[in-house]
Amino acid sequence: MSSVFSNEAFKDHELVAFRHDRETGLNAIIAIHDRTLGPAAGGCRMHPYASEADALRDALRLSQGMTRKSALAGLPFGGGKAVIIGDPRRDKTRRLLESMGDFVESLGGRYLTGEDSGIGLDDVRVMATRTAHVGGLQPGAEHGGDPSPTTAYGVYLAMRAAVGHRFGSDAMGGLRVAIQGLGQVGLHLAGLLAADGARVYGTDVRANLIARAVTRFGITPVVDPAEILAKPAEVFAPCALGAVLDRQSIAGLKAAIVAGAANNQLATPGDGDRLHQRGILYCPDFLINAGGIIDIHHQRLGSSKARMRAHVQRIPDTLLKVIRRSEAAQRSPAEVADEEADDIVHCAWRGRAPVDVPQLRTA
Ligand code: NAD
C-alpha cells in the first residue's frame, strides 16, 4: 500500500481504515475526511482499480469532495467514502457485500454508506442487513430508494443555470449536450434533457447502455467513447468516472460549458485554471451533483418529495453565486467553490467538535 499521511491526496483526513476479509476476498478502504458538520456520508464505490495506490487516492479525494459537497449544500454531514477493489460484474457476491456491511458497522456510525459507481441499491440493501449506517433505504419514505434521479435533476437544473448565464437564455431546446457515461445518473440526465428538447449525444464503454438510452430517449449514439470529449456541443456532461479533465482533454474540448455528475472531474487542481483560461465555464462537480446526498438527507428526515426537490432547486442559486464571485475575482469557479466550502467547515469547526451519528434505525 502506498503512503497515507504523505499521500498528495491526504488532506488532514480524520481516519483511513483498511479491511481485508480472506473468506470473501473483500479488499476495501473507508476514508473519513471530516466530521465537523456531522457524520461522514458518502457512497461506496466498487471498481477494478489498476493499483492499490489508485484506490487509496480515490478514497482520499472522494471523501474530501463529500465534505465540500455537503457543506455547500447546507447538509449536516461530513465527508467520507468507501471503495471496494474489484470488478463489480465479476467479483461482487452477497458474502462480500455483507462483509462490507460489517466493515461499515465497525466504525460505529462515524461513516454512513450508500450507492456509488459499481454499487447499486440492491447491493446497499445487502449491506444494510449488517449495518444500520446506510442512506437511501428509508422504509416508507415518499421518495425512498435510488438517489440517482435526484442527482440527475440537480445537474440538469445547474446546467440550465449555466446555459442561461453563458448564452443569455436557459432554454435547452436545440442545444447540444454530450454525455459521457449512461449509467444510473447519465441515463436520467439524458431523459431530462431530451424531454426539454436538447440534442443529446451519449456514450458509454458498455454498448448495451448506449442502446438503452437510444431506445428510451432517442439520443444520438457516440459509439467510440474516446470521441465524446471533443464532440462539438454547447455542453459536455461527464457522468462516468473522475479525472477526465486534464491538460490533454481540456485542449481538445469543444464545449462552452462543463456540467456533469462525475466526482473529481479535474485530474489536478490546475485543470480548473486551464478550463478558466480557455473560457470554458466549469460547474464544480461537488456543487452540482449534490442532489443524491440531499435526497438521502430528506429520506432520513422523512420529509416530503416537494421539500426535497425545493432543496435541490437551490443548487443553481449556489452555482450562480460561485460563478459571479469567480468572475469578479478572475479566478476559476473550481477554486472559488473549494474555498467557499472549506470556509463553511472551518467556521463550524472553530465552534464545535465533530459529532457522532445517533442510531438511526435498524436494518
Ligand atoms: P454508474 O456506474 O451507474 O455509471 C457510470 C457509467 O460510466 C457506467 O455505465 C460506465 O460503463 C460508464 N463509463 C465508465 N468509463 C467510461 C468512459 N471512459 N467513457 C464512457 N463511459 C464510461 O455510476 P453513476 O451512479 O451513474 O455515477 C456516475 C458518476 O456520478 C460517478 O462519478 C459518481 O461518483 C457520480 N455521482 C453519482 C451520484 C448518484 O446519485 N449515483 C451522486 C453524485 C455523484
PDB file of N, CA and C in Angstrom, residues 16 168 175:
ATOM      1  N   VAL A  16      -8.515   6.730   8.114  1.00  0.00           N
ATOM      2  CA  VAL A  16      -8.482   5.902   6.907  1.00  0.00           C
ATOM      3  C   VAL A  16      -8.393   4.455   7.387  1.00  0.00           C
ATOM      4  N   GLY A 168     -27.403  33.731 -22.172  1.00  0.00           N
ATOM      5  CA  GLY A 168     -28.462  34.731 -22.016  1.00  0.00           C
ATOM      6  C   GLY A 168     -29.865  34.156 -21.972  1.00  0.00           C
ATOM      7  N   LEU A 175     -30.075  22.888 -28.068  1.00  0.00           N
ATOM      8  CA  LEU A 175     -28.675  22.897 -27.607  1.00  0.00           C
ATOM      9  C   LEU A 175     -28.118  21.478 -27.612  1.00  0.00           C
TER      10      LEU A 175
END
